Amino acid sequence: MKLIGLAAIFMCMTMTGITFGNRLRERASQLQSVIKLLYEIETMISYQALCIYEIFKIAFENKNYEKLKFIEYFVLNYNKNEPFFMAFSNAAEKSIPEMVLKSEDIKQLLAFATGLGTTDVDGQIKNCKFYIKLFEESLCSANKIVSQKQKLYYSLGIFAGLFATVLFI
């Protein structure tokens, strides 16, 4: 019975390390999806005369953006009488627990949304390009963190599990 408990403690600590490591990789994946979304929004603004809701509805139907829960919340809770930025802000707030983006990533996303639909086509395209660059910098930083810390979290989880197991023996 003691061995089963020790094995459970070891597995729990190891899984904790793996979870933290995977969260780093998931953030990078979500940032990649945001960048793809911004490129797609830029393209739709350039070549199609779609309203913002229609753009997000198309993105909602695209399987590549399933991890970006704010799109789902925005589309499902859309209200024509509510200003776009308010609806988008509410969707972003609701999606925070389900996403692993940092608060600065969410702030960048909200800053992008403030300029969306408020200027002419050229202004919106420039807004998209500007935030694509910002999110690419965030992605580069996230990838560096993944390469530096993911193995560290895995190792710390294993060593913490081993330490706890040895401590209780």
XYZ file of C-alpha atoms in Angstrom:
169
model
C 0.000 0.000 0.000
C 2.890 2.317 0.810
C 4.451 1.612 -2.598
C 1.225 2.502 -4.364
C 1.100 5.806 -2.492
C 4.727 6.551 -3.343
C 4.110 5.733 -6.991
C 1.075 8.032 -6.982
C 3.115 10.884 -5.464
C 5.873 10.350 -8.034
C 3.397 10.320 -10.913
C 1.584 13.404 -9.613
C 4.798 15.424 -9.340
C 5.993 14.241 -12.748
C 2.674 15.100 -14.383
C 2.791 18.557 -12.795
C 6.155 19.218 -14.452
C 4.875 17.909 -17.774
C 1.762 20.101 -17.511
C 3.808 23.248 -16.930
C 6.078 22.368 -19.849
C 3.134 21.731 -22.145
C 1.524 25.050 -21.188
C 4.596 26.828 -22.542
C 4.272 24.986 -25.851
C 0.515 25.627 -25.956
C 1.065 29.394 -25.579
C 3.387 29.333 -28.589
C 0.772 27.358 -30.524
C -1.971 29.839 -29.637
C 0.240 32.772 -30.637
C 0.815 31.066 -33.983
C -2.940 30.760 -34.406
C -3.412 34.449 -33.584
C -0.846 35.374 -36.239
C -2.623 33.189 -38.815
C -5.914 34.825 -37.834
C -4.472 38.311 -38.295
C -3.124 37.371 -41.737
C -6.543 36.001 -42.653
C -8.299 39.125 -41.367
C -5.892 41.269 -43.381
C -6.637 39.243 -46.509
C -10.402 39.397 -45.999
C -10.275 43.151 -45.453
C -8.139 43.597 -48.569
C -10.074 41.443 -51.001
C -13.573 40.965 -49.612
C -16.037 43.524 -48.337
C -17.037 41.623 -45.185
C -18.151 43.081 -41.895
C -16.194 42.186 -38.787
C -18.803 39.721 -37.564
C -18.671 37.833 -40.874
C -14.853 37.690 -40.693
C -14.996 36.201 -37.206
C -17.783 33.834 -38.220
C -15.573 32.458 -41.004
C -12.714 32.134 -38.505
C -15.052 30.364 -36.060
C -15.875 27.769 -38.705
C -12.162 27.198 -39.405
C -10.733 24.279 -37.375
C -7.323 26.005 -37.193
C -8.720 28.475 -34.671
C -10.406 26.066 -32.230
C -7.858 26.948 -29.544
C -8.728 30.637 -29.784
C -11.816 30.555 -27.598
C -12.440 34.294 -27.845
C -13.596 33.759 -31.452
C -16.215 31.257 -30.307
C -17.450 33.524 -27.507
C -17.579 36.518 -29.837
C -19.571 34.729 -32.554
C -21.957 32.948 -30.192
C -22.694 36.059 -28.101
C -22.793 38.582 -30.947
C -25.259 41.440 -30.533
C -25.705 43.987 -33.343
C -26.498 46.744 -30.856
C -23.268 46.301 -28.907
C -20.135 48.064 -30.199
C -17.551 45.674 -31.653
C -14.846 46.495 -29.126
C -17.157 45.872 -26.155
C -18.314 42.532 -27.580
C -14.738 41.532 -28.353
C -13.523 42.582 -24.895
C -16.251 40.525 -23.237
C -15.372 37.520 -25.393
C -11.681 37.888 -24.579
C -12.434 38.128 -20.843
C -14.595 34.997 -20.917
C -11.932 33.055 -22.808
C -9.023 33.830 -20.457
C -9.495 30.727 -18.232
C -9.536 28.432 -21.279
C -6.462 29.889 -22.957
C -2.815 30.021 -21.935
C -2.001 33.389 -23.457
C -0.340 35.806 -21.058
C -2.104 38.977 -19.995
C 0.198 41.018 -22.257
C -0.903 38.875 -25.224
C -4.547 39.546 -24.377
C -3.789 43.273 -24.064
C -2.179 43.237 -27.517
C -5.220 41.445 -28.896
C -7.540 44.040 -27.351
C -5.372 46.864 -28.687
C -5.645 45.304 -32.147
C -9.422 45.128 -31.780
C -9.674 48.850 -30.950
C -8.431 49.700 -34.437
C -10.431 47.060 -36.257
C -13.377 48.503 -38.158
C -12.709 52.099 -37.121
C -10.617 53.299 -40.047
C -10.581 52.988 -43.814
C -9.349 49.812 -45.505
C -5.726 50.995 -45.687
C -5.733 51.880 -41.987
C -7.105 48.478 -41.063
C -4.520 46.708 -43.205
C -1.752 48.732 -41.538
C -3.258 47.867 -38.148
C -3.164 44.156 -39.061
C 0.439 44.344 -40.277
C 1.546 46.198 -37.151
C 0.000 43.660 -34.798
C 1.239 40.744 -36.890
C 4.767 42.018 -36.249
C 4.080 42.413 -32.529
C 2.633 38.910 -32.241
C 5.520 37.473 -34.253
C 7.912 39.026 -31.719
C 5.852 37.497 -28.907
C 5.946 34.132 -30.691
C 9.723 34.339 -31.082
C 10.030 35.086 -27.369
C 7.640 32.239 -26.500
C 9.614 29.797 -28.656
C 12.832 30.801 -26.863
C 11.149 30.217 -23.513
C 9.876 26.823 -24.685
C 13.337 25.746 -25.811
C 14.901 26.941 -22.552
C 12.336 25.938 -19.954
C 10.230 23.052 -21.238
C 12.864 20.388 -20.526
C 13.587 22.122 -17.229
C 9.956 21.761 -16.133
C 9.914 18.111 -17.196
C 13.115 17.438 -15.259
C 11.973 19.363 -12.193
C 8.747 17.383 -12.135
C 10.621 14.084 -12.266
C 13.182 15.155 -9.659
C 10.492 16.539 -7.347
C 8.663 13.210 -7.648
C 11.843 11.276 -6.910
C 12.678 13.546 -3.985
C 9.215 13.191 -2.467
C 9.343 9.417 -2.952
C 12.769 9.122 -1.296
C 11.645 11.460 1.496
C 8.661 9.258 2.358
C 10.598 5.978 2.215
